[in-house]
Every structure is written in C-alpha cells, then in structure tokens.
Short mmCIF file of C-alpha atoms in Angstrom, two decimals:
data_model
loop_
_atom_site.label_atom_id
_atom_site.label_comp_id
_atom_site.label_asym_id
_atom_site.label_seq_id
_atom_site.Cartn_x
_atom_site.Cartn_y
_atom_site.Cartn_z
CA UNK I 1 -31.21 6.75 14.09
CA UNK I 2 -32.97 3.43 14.33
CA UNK I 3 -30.66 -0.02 13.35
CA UNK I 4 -30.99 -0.71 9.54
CA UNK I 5 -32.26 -4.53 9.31
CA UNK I 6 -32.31 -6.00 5.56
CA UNK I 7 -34.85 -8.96 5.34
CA UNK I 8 -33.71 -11.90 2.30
CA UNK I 9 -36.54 -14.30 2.49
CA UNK I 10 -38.13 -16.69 -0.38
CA UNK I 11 -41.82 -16.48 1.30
CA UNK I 12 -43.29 -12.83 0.88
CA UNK I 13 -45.43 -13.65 3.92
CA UNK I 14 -42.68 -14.06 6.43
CA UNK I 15 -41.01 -10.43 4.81
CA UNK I 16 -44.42 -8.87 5.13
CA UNK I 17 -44.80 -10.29 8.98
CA UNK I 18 -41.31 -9.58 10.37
CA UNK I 19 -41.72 -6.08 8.39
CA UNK I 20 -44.50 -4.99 10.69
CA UNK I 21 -43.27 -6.98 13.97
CA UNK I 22 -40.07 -5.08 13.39
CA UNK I 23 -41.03 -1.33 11.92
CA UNK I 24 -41.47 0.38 15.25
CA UNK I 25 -37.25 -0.46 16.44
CA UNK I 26 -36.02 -0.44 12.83
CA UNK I 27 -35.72 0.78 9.28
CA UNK I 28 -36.52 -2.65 7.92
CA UNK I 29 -36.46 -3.61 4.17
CA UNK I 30 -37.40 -6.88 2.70
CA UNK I 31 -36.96 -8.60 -0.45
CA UNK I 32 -36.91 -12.40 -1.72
CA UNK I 33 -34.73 -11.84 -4.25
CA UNK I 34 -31.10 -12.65 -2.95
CA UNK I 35 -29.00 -10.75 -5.66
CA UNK I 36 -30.82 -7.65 -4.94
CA UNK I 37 -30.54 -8.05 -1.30
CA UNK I 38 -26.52 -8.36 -2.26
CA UNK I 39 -27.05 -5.18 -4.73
CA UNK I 40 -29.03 -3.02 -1.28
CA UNK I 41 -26.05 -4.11 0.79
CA UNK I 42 -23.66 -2.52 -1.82
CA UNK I 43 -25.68 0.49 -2.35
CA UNK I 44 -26.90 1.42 1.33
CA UNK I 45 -25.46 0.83 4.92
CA UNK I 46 -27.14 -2.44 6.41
CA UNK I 47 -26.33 -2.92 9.85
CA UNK I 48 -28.09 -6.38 10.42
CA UNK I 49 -29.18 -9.04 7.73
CA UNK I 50 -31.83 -11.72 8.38
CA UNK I 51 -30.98 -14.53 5.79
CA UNK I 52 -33.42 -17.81 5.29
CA UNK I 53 -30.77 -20.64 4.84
CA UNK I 54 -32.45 -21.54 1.93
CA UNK I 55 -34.38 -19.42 -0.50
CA UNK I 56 -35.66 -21.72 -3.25
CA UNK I 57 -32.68 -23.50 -4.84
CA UNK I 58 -30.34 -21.12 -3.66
CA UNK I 59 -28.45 -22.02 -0.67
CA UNK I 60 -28.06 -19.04 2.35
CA UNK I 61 -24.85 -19.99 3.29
CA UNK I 62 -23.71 -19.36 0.00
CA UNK I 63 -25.39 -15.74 0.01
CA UNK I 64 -23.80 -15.39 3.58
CA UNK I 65 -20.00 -15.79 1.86
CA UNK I 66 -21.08 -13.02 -0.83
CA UNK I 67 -22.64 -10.77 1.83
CA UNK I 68 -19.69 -10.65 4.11
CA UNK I 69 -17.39 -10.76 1.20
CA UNK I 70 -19.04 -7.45 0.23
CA UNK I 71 -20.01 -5.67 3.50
CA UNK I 72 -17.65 -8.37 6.29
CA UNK I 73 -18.63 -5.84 8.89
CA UNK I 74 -22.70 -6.57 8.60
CA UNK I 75 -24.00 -8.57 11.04
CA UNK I 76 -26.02 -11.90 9.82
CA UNK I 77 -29.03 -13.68 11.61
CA UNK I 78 -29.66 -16.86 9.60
CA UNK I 79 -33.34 -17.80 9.56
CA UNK I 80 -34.01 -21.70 9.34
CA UNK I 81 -36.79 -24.30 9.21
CA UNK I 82 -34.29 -27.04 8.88
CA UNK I 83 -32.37 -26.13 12.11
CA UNK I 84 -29.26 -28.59 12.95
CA UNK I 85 -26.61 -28.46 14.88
CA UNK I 86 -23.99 -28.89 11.30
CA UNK I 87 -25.57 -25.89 9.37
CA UNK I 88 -25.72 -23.63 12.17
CA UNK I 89 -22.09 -24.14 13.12
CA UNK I 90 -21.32 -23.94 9.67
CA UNK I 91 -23.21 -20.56 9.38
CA UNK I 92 -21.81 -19.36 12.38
CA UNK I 93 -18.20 -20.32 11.11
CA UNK I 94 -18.63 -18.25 7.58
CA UNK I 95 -19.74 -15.15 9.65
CA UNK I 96 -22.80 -15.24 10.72
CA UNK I 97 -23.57 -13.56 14.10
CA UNK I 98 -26.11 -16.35 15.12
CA UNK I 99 -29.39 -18.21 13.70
CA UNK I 100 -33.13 -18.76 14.70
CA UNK I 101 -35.51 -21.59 13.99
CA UNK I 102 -38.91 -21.12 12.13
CA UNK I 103 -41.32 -20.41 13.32
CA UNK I 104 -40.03 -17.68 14.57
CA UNK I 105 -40.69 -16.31 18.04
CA UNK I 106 -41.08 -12.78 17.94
CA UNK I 107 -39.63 -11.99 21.14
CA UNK I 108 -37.14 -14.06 20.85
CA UNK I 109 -35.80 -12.39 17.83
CA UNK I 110 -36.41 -8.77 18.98
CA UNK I 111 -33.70 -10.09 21.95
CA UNK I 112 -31.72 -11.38 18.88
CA UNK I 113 -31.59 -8.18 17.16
CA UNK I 114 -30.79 -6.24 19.80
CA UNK I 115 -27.96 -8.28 21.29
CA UNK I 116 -26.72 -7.91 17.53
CA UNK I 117 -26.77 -4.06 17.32
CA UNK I 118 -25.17 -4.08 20.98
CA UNK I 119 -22.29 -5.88 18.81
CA UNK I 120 -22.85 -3.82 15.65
CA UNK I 121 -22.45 -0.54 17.92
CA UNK I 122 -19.30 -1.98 19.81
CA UNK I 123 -17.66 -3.07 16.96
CA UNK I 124 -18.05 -0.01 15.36
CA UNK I 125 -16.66 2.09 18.54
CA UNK I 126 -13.71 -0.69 18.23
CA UNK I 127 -12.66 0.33 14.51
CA UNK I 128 -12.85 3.76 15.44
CA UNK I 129 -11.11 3.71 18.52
CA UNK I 130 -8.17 1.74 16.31
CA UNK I 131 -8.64 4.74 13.92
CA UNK I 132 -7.73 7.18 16.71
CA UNK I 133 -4.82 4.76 17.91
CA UNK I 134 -3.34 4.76 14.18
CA UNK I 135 -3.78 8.55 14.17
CA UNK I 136 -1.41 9.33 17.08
CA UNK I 137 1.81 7.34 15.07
CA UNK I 138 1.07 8.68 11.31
CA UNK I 139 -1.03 6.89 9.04
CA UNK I 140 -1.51 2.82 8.75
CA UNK I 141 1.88 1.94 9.04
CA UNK I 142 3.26 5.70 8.28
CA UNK I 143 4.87 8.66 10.52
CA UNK I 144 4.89 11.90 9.44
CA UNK I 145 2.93 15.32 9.90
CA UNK I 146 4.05 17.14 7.10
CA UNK I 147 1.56 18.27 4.36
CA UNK I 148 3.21 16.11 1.63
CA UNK I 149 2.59 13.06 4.33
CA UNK I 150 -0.68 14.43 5.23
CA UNK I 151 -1.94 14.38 1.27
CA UNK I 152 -0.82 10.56 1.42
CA UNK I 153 -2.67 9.70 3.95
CA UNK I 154 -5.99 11.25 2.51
CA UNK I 155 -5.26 9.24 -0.94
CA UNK I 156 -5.09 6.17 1.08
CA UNK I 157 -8.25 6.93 2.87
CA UNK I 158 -10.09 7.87 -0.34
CA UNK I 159 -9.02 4.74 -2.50
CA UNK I 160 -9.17 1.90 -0.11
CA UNK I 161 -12.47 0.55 -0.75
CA UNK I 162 -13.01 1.04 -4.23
CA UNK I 163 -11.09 -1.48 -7.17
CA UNK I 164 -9.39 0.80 -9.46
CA UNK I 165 -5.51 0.35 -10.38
CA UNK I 166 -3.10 2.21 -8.22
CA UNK I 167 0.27 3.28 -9.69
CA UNK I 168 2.95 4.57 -7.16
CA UNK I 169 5.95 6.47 -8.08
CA UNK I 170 8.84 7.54 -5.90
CA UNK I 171 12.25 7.02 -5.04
CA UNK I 172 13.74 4.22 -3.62
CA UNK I 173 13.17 3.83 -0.20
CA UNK I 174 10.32 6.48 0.33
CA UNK I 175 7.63 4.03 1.32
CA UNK I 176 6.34 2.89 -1.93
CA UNK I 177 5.35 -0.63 -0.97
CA UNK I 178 4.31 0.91 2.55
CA UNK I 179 1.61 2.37 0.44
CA UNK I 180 0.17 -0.78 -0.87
CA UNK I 181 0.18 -2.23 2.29
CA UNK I 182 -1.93 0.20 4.09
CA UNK I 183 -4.26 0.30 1.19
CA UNK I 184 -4.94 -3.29 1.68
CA UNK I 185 -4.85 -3.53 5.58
CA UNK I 186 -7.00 -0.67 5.79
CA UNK I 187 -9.89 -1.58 2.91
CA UNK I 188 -12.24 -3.60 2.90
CA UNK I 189 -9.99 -6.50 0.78
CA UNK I 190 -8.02 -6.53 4.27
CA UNK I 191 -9.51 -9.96 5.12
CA UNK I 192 -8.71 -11.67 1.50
CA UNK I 193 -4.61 -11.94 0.97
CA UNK I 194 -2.27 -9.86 -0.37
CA UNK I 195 0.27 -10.90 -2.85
CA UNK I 196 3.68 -9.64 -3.86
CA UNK I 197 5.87 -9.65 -7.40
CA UNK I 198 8.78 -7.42 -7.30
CA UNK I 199 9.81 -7.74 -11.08
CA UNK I 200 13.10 -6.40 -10.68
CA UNK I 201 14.38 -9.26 -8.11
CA UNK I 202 12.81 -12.43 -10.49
CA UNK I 203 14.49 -13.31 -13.55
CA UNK I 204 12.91 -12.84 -16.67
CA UNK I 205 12.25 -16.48 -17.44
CA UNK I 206 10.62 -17.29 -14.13
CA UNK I 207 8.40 -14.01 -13.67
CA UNK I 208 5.69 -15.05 -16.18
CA UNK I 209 5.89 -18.19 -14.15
CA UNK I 210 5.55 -16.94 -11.46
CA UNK I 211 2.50 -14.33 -12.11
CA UNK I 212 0.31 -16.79 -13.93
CA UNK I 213 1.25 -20.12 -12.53
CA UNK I 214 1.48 -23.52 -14.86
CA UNK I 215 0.25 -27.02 -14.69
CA UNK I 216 2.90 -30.27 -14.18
CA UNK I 217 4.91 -30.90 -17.72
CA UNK I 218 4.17 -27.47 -18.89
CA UNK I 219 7.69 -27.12 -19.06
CA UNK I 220 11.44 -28.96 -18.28
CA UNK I 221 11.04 -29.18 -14.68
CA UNK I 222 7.71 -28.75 -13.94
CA UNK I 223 7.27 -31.47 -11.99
CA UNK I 224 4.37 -30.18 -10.13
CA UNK I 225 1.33 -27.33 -10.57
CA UNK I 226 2.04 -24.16 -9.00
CA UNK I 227 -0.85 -21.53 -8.64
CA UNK I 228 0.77 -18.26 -9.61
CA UNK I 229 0.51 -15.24 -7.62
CA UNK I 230 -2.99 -13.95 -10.04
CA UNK I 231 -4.68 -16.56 -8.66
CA UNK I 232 -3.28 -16.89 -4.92
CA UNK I 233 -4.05 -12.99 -4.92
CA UNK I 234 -7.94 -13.55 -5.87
CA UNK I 235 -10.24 -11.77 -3.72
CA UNK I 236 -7.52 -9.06 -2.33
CA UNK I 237 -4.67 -7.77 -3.60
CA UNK I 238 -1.77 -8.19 -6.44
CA UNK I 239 1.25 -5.63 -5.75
CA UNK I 240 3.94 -5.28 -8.91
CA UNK I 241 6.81 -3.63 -7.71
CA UNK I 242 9.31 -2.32 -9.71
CA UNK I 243 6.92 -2.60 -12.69
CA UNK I 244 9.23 -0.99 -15.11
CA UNK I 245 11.40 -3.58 -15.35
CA UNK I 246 8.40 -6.26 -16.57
CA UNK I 247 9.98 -7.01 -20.43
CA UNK I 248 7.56 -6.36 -22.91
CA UNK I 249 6.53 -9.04 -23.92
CA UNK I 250 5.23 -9.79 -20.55
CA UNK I 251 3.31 -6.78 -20.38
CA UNK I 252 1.37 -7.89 -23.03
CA UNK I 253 0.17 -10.86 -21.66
CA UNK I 254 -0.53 -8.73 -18.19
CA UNK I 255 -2.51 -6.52 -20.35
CA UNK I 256 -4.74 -9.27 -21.51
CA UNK I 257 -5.30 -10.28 -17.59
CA UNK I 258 -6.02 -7.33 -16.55
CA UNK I 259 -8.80 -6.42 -19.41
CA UNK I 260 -10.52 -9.99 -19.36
CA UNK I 261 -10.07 -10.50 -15.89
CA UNK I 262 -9.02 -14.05 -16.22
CA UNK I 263 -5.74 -16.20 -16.34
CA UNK I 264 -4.64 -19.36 -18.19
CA UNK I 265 -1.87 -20.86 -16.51
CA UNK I 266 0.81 -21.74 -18.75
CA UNK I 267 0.74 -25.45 -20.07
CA UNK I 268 -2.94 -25.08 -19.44
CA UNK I 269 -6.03 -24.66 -21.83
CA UNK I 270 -8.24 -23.32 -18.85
CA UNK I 271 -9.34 -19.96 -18.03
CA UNK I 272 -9.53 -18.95 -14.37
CA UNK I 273 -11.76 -15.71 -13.37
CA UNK I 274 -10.31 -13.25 -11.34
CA UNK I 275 -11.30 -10.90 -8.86
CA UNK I 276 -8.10 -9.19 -7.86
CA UNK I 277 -7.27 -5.58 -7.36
CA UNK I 278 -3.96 -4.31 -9.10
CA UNK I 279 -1.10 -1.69 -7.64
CA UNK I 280 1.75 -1.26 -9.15
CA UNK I 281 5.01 0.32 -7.92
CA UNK I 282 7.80 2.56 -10.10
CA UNK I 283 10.99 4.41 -9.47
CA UNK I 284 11.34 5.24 -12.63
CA UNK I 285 9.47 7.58 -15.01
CA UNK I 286 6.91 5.34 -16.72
CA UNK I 287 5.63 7.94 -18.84
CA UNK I 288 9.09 8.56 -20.10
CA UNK I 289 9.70 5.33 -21.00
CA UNK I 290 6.47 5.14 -22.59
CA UNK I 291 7.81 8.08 -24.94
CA UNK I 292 11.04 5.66 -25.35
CA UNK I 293 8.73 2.57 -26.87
CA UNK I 294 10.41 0.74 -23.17
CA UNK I 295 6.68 0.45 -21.70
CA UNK I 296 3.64 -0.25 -23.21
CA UNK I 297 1.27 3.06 -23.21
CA UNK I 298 -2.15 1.17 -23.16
CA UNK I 299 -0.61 -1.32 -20.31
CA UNK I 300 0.45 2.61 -18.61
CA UNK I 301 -3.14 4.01 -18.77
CA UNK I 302 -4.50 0.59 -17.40
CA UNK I 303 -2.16 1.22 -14.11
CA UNK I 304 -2.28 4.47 -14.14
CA UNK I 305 -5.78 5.04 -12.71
CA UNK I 306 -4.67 6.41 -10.18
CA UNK I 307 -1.47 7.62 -9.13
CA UNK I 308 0.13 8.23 -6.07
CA UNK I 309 3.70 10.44 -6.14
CA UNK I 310 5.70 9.60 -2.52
CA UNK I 311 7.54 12.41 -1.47
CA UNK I 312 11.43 12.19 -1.19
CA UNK I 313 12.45 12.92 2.62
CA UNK I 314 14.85 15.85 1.68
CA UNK I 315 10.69 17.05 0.31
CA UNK I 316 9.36 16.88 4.19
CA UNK I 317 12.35 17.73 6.30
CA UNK I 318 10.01 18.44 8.70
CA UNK I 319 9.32 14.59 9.53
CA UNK I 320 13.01 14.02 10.69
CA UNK I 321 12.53 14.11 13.99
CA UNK I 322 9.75 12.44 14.82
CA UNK I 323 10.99 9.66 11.95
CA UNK I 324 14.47 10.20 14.25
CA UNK I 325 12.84 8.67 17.37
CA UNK I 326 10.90 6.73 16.28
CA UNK I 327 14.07 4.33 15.00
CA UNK I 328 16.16 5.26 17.62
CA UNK I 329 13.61 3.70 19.89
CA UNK I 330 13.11 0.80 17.28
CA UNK I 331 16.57 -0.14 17.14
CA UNK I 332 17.20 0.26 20.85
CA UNK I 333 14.32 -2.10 21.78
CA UNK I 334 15.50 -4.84 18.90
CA UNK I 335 19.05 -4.46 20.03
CA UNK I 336 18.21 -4.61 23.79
CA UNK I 337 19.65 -1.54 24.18
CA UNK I 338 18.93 1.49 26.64
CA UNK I 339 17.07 4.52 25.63
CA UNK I 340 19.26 6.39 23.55
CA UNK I 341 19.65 10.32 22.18
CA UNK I 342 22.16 12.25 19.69
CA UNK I 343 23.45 15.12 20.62
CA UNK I 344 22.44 18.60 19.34
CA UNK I 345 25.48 18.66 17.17
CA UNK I 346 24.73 14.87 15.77
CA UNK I 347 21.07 15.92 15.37
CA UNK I 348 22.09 18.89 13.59
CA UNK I 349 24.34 16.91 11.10
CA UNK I 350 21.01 14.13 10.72
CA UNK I 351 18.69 17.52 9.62
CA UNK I 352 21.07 18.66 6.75
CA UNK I 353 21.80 15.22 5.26
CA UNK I 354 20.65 15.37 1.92
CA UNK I 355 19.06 11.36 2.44
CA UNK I 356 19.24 10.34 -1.42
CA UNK I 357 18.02 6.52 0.32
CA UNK I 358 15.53 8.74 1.90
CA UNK I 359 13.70 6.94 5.09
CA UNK I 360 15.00 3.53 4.05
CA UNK I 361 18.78 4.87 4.51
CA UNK I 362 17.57 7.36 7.95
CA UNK I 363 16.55 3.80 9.33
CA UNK I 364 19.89 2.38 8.68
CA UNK I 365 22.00 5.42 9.80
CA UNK I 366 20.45 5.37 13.15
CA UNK I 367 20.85 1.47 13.43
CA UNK I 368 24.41 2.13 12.75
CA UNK I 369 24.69 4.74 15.35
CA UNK I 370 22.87 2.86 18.26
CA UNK I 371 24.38 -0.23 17.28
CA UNK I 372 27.81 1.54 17.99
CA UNK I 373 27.67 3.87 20.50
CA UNK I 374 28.93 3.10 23.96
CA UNK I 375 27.27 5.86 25.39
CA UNK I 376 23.51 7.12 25.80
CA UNK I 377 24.28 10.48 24.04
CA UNK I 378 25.34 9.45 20.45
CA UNK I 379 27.89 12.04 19.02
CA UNK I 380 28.93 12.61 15.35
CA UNK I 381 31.83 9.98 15.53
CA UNK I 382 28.67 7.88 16.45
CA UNK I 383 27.67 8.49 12.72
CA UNK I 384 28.38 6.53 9.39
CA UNK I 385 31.76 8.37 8.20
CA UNK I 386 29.97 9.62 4.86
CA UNK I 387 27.19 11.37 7.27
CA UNK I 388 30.12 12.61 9.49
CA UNK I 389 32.29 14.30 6.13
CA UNK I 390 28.87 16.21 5.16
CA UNK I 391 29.98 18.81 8.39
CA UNK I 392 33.26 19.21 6.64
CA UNK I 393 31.53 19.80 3.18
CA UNK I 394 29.53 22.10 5.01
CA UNK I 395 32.61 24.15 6.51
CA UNK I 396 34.29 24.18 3.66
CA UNK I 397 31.99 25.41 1.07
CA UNK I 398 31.58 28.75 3.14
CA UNK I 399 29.89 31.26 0.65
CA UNK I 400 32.46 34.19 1.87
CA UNK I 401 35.28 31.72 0.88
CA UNK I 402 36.11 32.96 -2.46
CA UNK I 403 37.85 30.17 -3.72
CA UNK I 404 35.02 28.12 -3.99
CA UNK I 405 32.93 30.78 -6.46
CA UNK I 406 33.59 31.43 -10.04
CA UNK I 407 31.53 33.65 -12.07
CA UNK I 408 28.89 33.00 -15.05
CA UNK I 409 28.72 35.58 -18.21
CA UNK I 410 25.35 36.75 -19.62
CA UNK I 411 23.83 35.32 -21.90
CA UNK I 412 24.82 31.62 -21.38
CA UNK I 413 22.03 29.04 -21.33
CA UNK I 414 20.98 27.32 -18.57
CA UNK I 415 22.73 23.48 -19.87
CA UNK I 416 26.08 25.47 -20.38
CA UNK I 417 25.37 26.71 -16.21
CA UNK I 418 24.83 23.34 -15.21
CA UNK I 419 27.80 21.65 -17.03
CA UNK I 420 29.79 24.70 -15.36
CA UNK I 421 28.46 24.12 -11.88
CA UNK I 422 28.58 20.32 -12.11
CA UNK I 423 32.32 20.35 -13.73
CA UNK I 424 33.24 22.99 -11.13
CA UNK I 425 31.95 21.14 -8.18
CA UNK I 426 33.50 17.74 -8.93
CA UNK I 427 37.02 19.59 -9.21
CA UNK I 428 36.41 21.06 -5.86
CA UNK I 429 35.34 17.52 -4.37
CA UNK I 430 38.03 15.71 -5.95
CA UNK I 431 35.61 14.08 -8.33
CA UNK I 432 33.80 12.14 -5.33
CA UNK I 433 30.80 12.27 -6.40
CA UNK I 434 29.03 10.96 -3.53
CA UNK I 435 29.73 14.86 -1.83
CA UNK I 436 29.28 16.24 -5.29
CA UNK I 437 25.57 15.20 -5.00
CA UNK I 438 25.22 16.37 -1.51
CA UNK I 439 26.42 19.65 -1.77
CA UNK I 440 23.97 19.81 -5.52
CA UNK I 441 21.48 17.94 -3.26
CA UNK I 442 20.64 15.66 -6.14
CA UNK I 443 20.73 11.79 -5.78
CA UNK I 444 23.69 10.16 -7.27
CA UNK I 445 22.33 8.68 -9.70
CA UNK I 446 20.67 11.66 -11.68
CA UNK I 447 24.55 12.97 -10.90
CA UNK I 448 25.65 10.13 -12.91
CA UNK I 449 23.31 10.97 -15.86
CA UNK I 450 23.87 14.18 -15.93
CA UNK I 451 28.01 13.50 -15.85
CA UNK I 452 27.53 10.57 -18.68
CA UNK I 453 25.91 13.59 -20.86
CA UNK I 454 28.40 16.25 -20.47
CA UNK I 455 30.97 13.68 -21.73
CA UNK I 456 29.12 12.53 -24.11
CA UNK I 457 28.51 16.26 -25.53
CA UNK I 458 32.32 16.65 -25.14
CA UNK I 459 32.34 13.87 -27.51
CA UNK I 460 30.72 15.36 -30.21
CA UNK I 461 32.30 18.56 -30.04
CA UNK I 462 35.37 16.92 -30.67
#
C-alpha cells in the first residue's frame, strides 16, 4: 500500500503541483485549510504531513504542536520560503522530521519523503516489536494469563486512545492504579503527564486545594500560587483514587469541572480550559453508596463511563505462580540475593492462601520469605507465621472430623445459615477472626460487617 502523504498549503498551486509530482509513489491529499488538514489527520491514517510554515496568518509551527498533539507518531516535513536556521531548529525541536526551502526541488523532496517513510516504517516495526516484548510479561505493567487478566488487558487496549471517564473498582491491592497507568503509558496521552489525587490520604481541607489550585492570599497561608493537579494534568491524565471518600461537597464542585471543562482556582476570578482525561479508582461500592445519599448519582454516571471490575487474586488462582516468580526474582535482585525457590510444601501453602491483600500482600509475603531465608530452598518456617497457621487450619478442619460439623434443619433461611456458620466458626477458631475469614474465604473486613450485624440483630431481639 503506497505511503499516505497529507499536503497543508495556503497556495492551491503548490497543492495542485506536488499532487501530481507525487501521485505515482503516494496516496496524496491536499488542502489549504489547516483545521481540516487537523480534522483528515483525526479521521484517516496519515503517515507523512507536508506543512508550509506559514499559511496566511496562521503560523505552521503552531499547526505542527496540534498535529503531533493529535497523531505524535506522523511524520512532519515543514515547507518554507522564509528558511532560517531559528525556525527550522525550532520546527525540528516541536517534532518535525525535517524541512525544505521553496522552491521546492522535486527530487530533492521525493529523497525527503522517502527517507521519512524509511523512519515511518521503522518506527512502526519498533512499537510493535515493544508490543511483542510487553506480551511475553502480561500486559503494560501486568502478569497474568488467566481469562479474568486476559479481559483486562483487552479493556485497556480498547479504551486507551479515546477520552471517556474510566471508573475502576476492586479490592485493595488488585492493581487498580496499575490500570490507570497502563492506560496512560500505552495511549496516545502517554507523552502529556499524568497526575495523581488519592482522596483518601489528603485531608479534607487541603484536597479541594489541591485539585483546583489557588492564587497567593486566597487563603491564611497562601503565600504563593500553586497550580492544582486539573491544570498540571492538562493534556494527559487526572487519576482520583479512592474516589469514594471525596466529601460531597467537593464532588459538586468536581462535577462542575468535569461538565464545563474548565477550572477557577480558588481565590481566583479566572477560568482555565481543560483538556484532561478523568479515571477514577474505588474499593468500595459506589453505586451503593449512591443508594445511601454518600455519593452523588449524576457525579457516578459522569465516572462511570466506563468501568473496569479488577479481579481479586483468590478469582485467578491460576496467576500464582507465574506472579510467584516473578517477586521472588524481584526481591532477590533488590536484596542482592541469590536465585531463590520454595519448596513444594511452601508452594503448596502460597496456592491455598486465601490473599484477602490480594497481589499487593503475595508481593510482601515473598519479600518476607527471601528476605529471611538462609537457604536457597525457602520452607514454610520461611513464611509469615499467619501464612504458616493456614496448614494447621487446614489439618484441622478435616471434613471426616466430626467435631467440626453441626447440622442445619429445613426450612431455615439462608441469613439464619450464615449467622449459624459464622457463629459456629468463630467458636471453633477461638474468635480469631483473621482464620475465621480464611477458612469462609471472605476478606476480613466483610467478616467484620457481617459479625457487627448479627450483634446488632441480637440486639433487637432482646
């Protein structure tokens, strides 16, 4: 298929000329209109783009920022009749590939283009050889061949290059903000910066602060502007992490951001546009708290564009051991350690953990365990003592051990089961609950809820 070669020139003569010079090697299209040369780039694959540096008050070098700002991986030829050394260096320092004077030789530009679509074609066998190369270790910065993974990675794929609102659920630890990251490292906003608010960690004062920014005196000690994350984030990417814990009130004024596209900066009477793209990060059930009146719904719908459910680990067991090496190595090579192994009783223990940290708290397990083993082959005793009483847990609950069974009458509803089988375990661990939830495999938390509600039914019955 023959190069595509977009032609932005004020003078329809010098389109029509270089249309027919270059018709035979290309698929050339002209126009002297820059915004709908911008509007083909957006709408068709250009490979090269000949630009006049100045097309009647408009200056090229401005088009040549929107261009690669749109499409960074065309390659530019800027076109001048007022050649000099500063504007060509300039060009060639916002992206352009490389310029020629007018008149232009026709030769010399047929060399031109086809130096540029040797580039164009190696750069292109470059980004797909890196494709391969992030293929063989997972996905961006992801491991894992198990289908849940697997329907990740095609999400990320699918929603990299296009602006709409990205909400991620998931439990702690199961990659959340991993997500975002390969969203924006992997699109085409990779080359504009990425900026990151975890609401949860800034105070409630500060955060509004800190997402909008404010001007010196806005406030008691403000003794100096600060641009707020909106703004710093323009161009790429704004990540809100732990979004259910914005307060309300603050939602409302990210509402109004996020439909006008624009920020005032508090202490400020100035609106500043925005061109940011928003993804937002939960652990908790948004659309529950929605229900509660604890998140606003329209500020929900605006997030929830599209939404992205991580998997826990205990979900893709089948990821262990390739997530298993992969820190073992990690750890070894950041400890200066030598090449390290568990045993096929320590492995065995690793594959039944129920992992309510999921692949934040694998990672630390196995730092623990090469951090203190003395040996190459890391045993059980290698292993963080709650990991290690799992294989007693195990033991113990035996289902021909009778002791541990009690029976359940027809007819009783499935609450009355679980307050039974919740109540029952916790007697037989003692009331540790950290084994209660392993054994229930349930995270500790939802065992807390679920405890605080028995007692609190208890409550009313008596």
């Amino acid at each position: 298929m023959k190069p595509h070669v977009l032609v932005i020139d004020d003078e329809l003569a010098i389109c029509t000329a270089l249309s027919f010079a270059l018709e035979d090697d290309y698929q050339v299209v002209t126009t002297t209109d820059p915004d709908e040369g911008l509007r083909h780039i957006e709408q068709i694959s250009v490979d090269i783009v000949l630009l006049d540096l100045r097309i009647g008050s408009k200056s090229g070098l401005d088009i040549l920022q929107k261009i690669k700002h749109r499409s960074p991986n065309v390659t530019v030829i800027m076109m001048t009749a007022y050649s000099s050394i500063d504007t060509s260096i300039e060009a060639i320092k916002n992206g352009a590939y490389y310029y020629i004077e007018k008149p232009i030789n026709i030769e010399e530009l047929s060399l031109l283009l086809m130096r540029a679509a040797e580039f164009k074609q190696m750069s292109n066998q470059l980004e797909t050889l890196h494709e391969e190369l992030e293929k063989t270790r997972g996905f961006g910065n992801f491991l894992g061949n198990s289908k849940a993974m697997q329907r990740i990675f095609s999400m990320i794929e699918r929603v990299k290059d296009i602006d709409s609102s990205v909400l991620i659920t998931g439990e702690s630890g199961t990659g959340k903000e991993l997500v975002a990251r390969s969203i924006h490292t992997l699109g085409r906003r990779k080359n504009n910066p990425m900026q990151i608010v975890n609401c949860a960690a800034i105070p409630e004062m500060l955060l509004e602060s800190e997402l909008f920014g404010y001007e010196k005196g806005a406030f008691s000690g403000a003794t100096q502007r600060k641009e707020g994350k909106c703004v710093a984030a323009d161009g790429g990417i704004l990540f809100l992490d732990e979004i259910s814990e914005m307060p309300l009130p603050l939602q409302a004024k990210l509402l109004r951001v996020l439909q006008e596209r624009e920020v005032t900066p508090l202490g400020s009477n100035t609106k500043i546009s925005l061109d940011v793209r928003i993804i937002s990060a939960a652990n908790k059930n948004l659309e529950q708290m929605v229900m509660e009146g604890k998140f606003r719904e329209d500020l929900y719908f605006r997030l929830n564009v599209i939404p992205i459910s991580m998997p826990p680990l205990r979900e893709r067991k089948e990821d262990l051991p390739l997530l298993m090496d992969y820190f073992i190595k990690k750890h070894a090579k950041d400890m200066n350690r030598e090449d390290k192994t568990f045993t096929a009783s320590a492995r065995r223990l690793l594959l039944e953990y129920h992992y309510p940290g999921n692949v934040r708290e694998l990672g630390n397990i196995i730092e623990y365990a090469v951090a203190l083993s003395n040996s190459k082959n890391m045993e059980d005793t290698d292993l963080p003592q709650y990991v290690q009483e799992q294989k007693l847990i195990l033991q113990s609950g035996s289902p021909n051990d009778d002791s541990n069974s009690f029976s359940i009458p027809i007819g009783i509803s499935m609450k009355e089961i679980e307050e039974k089988v919740i109540t029952a375990t916790l007697q037989y661990c003692k009331n540790h609950r950290q084994k209660t939830a392993q054994i229930l495999k349930i995270s500790e938390r939802s065992l807390r809820d679920k405890i605080k509600l028995i007692s609190n039914g208890e409550k009313e019955i008596n």
